[in-house]
mmCIF file of C-alpha atoms in Angstrom:
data_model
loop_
_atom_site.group_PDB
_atom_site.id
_atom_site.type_symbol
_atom_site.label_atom_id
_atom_site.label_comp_id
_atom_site.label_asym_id
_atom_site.label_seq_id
_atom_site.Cartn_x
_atom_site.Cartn_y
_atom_site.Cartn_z
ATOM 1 C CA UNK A 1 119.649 3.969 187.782
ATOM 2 C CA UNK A 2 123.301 4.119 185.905
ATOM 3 C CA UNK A 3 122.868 3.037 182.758
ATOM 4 C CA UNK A 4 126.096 0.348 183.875
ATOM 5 C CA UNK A 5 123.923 -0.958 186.665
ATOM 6 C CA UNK A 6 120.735 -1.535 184.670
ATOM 7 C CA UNK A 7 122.322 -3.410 181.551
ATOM 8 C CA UNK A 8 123.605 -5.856 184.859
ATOM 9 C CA UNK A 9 120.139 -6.025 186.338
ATOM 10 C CA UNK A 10 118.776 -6.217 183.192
ATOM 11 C CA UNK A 11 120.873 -9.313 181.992
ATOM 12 C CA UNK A 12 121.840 -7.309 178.819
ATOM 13 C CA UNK A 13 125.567 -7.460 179.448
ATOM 14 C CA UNK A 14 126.856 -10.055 182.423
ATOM 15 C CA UNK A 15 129.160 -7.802 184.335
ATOM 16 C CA UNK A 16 128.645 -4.642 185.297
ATOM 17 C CA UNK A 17 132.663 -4.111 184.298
ATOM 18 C CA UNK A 18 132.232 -5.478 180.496
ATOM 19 C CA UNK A 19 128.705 -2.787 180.509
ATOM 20 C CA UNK A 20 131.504 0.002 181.789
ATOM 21 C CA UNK A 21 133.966 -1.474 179.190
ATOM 22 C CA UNK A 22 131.435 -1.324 176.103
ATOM 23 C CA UNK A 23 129.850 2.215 177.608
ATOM 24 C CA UNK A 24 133.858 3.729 177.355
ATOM 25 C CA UNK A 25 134.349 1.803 173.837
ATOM 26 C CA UNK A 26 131.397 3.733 172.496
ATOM 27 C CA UNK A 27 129.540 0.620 171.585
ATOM 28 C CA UNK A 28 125.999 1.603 174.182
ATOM 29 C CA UNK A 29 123.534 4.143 172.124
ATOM 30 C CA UNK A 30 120.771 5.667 174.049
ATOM 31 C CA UNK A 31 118.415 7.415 172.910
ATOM 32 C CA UNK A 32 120.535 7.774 169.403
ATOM 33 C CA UNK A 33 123.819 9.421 171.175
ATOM 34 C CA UNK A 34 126.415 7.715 172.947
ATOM 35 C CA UNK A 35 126.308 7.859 176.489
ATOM 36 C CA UNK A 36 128.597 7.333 179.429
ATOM 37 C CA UNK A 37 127.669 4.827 182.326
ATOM 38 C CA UNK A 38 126.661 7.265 184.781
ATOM 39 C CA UNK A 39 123.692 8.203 182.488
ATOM 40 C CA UNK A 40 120.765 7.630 183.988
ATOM 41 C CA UNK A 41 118.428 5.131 182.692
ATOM 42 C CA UNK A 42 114.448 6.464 182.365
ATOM 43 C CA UNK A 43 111.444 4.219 181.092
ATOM 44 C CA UNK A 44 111.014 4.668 177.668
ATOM 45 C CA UNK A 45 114.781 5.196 176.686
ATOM 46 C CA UNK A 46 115.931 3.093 173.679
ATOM 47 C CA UNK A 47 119.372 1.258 174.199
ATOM 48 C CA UNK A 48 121.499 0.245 170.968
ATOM 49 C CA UNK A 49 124.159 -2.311 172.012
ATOM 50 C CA UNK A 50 126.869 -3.220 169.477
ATOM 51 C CA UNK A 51 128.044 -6.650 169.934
ATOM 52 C CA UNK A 52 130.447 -7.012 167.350
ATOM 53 C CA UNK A 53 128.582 -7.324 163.713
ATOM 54 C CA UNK A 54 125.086 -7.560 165.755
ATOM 55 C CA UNK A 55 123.333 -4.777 167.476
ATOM 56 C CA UNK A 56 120.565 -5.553 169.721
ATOM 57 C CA UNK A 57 118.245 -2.710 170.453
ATOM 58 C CA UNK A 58 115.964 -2.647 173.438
ATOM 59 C CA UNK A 59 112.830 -0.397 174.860
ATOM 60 C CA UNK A 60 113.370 0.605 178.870
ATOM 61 C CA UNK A 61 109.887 -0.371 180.529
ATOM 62 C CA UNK A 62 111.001 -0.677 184.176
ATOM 63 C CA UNK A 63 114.280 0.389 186.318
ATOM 64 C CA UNK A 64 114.268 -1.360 189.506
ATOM 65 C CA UNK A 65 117.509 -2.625 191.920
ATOM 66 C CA UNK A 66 117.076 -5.525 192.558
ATOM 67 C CA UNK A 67 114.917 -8.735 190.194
ATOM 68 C CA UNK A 68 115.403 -11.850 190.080
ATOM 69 C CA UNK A 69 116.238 -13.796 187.264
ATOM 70 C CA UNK A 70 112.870 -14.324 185.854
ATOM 71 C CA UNK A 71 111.801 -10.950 185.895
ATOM 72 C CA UNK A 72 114.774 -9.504 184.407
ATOM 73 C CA UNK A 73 113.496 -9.455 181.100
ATOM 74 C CA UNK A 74 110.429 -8.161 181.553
ATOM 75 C CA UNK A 75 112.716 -5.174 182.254
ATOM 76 C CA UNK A 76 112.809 -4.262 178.811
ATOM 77 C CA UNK A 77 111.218 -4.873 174.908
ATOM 78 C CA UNK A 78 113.247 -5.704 172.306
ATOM 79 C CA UNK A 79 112.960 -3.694 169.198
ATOM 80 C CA UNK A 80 115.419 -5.174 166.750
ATOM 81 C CA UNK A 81 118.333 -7.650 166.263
ATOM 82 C CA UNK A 82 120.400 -6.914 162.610
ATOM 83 C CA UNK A 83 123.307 -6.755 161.771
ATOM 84 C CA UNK A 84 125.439 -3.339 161.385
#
């Protein structure tokens, strides 16, 4: 799944346009690099997301296309929430 697509799903970021916006602002890390929105999201990839002073970082445990709200966070483990 594009990396775009599952921070939607996923209920990371609440447009898929504002998760294109921050992937082309360099402000999504996986895996340590910078990554464009067409990257393809694995289990077990770590996502860094800068939200201003705050980056939340988050452990991939399932890619799927379609969850409902509930299940949307079981989508993913966060690691750690500090500041930058």
């Amino acid at each position: 799944m594009r990396l775009d697509k599952y921070l939607k799903v996923s209920r990371l970021i609440k447009r898929r346009t504002v998760a294109n916006d921050a992937c082309d602002n360099e402000r999504v890390l996986v895996n340590g690099r910078v990554q464009r929105a067409s990257y393809d999201v694995k289990p077990g990839d770590r996502i860094a997301i800068r939200f201003g002073q705050r980056t939340l970082e988050v452990e991939v445990l399932t890619v799927a296309d379609n969850v409902g709200k509930a299940e949307a966070a079981a989508m993913y483990r966060e690691i750690m929430d500090s500041p930058s």
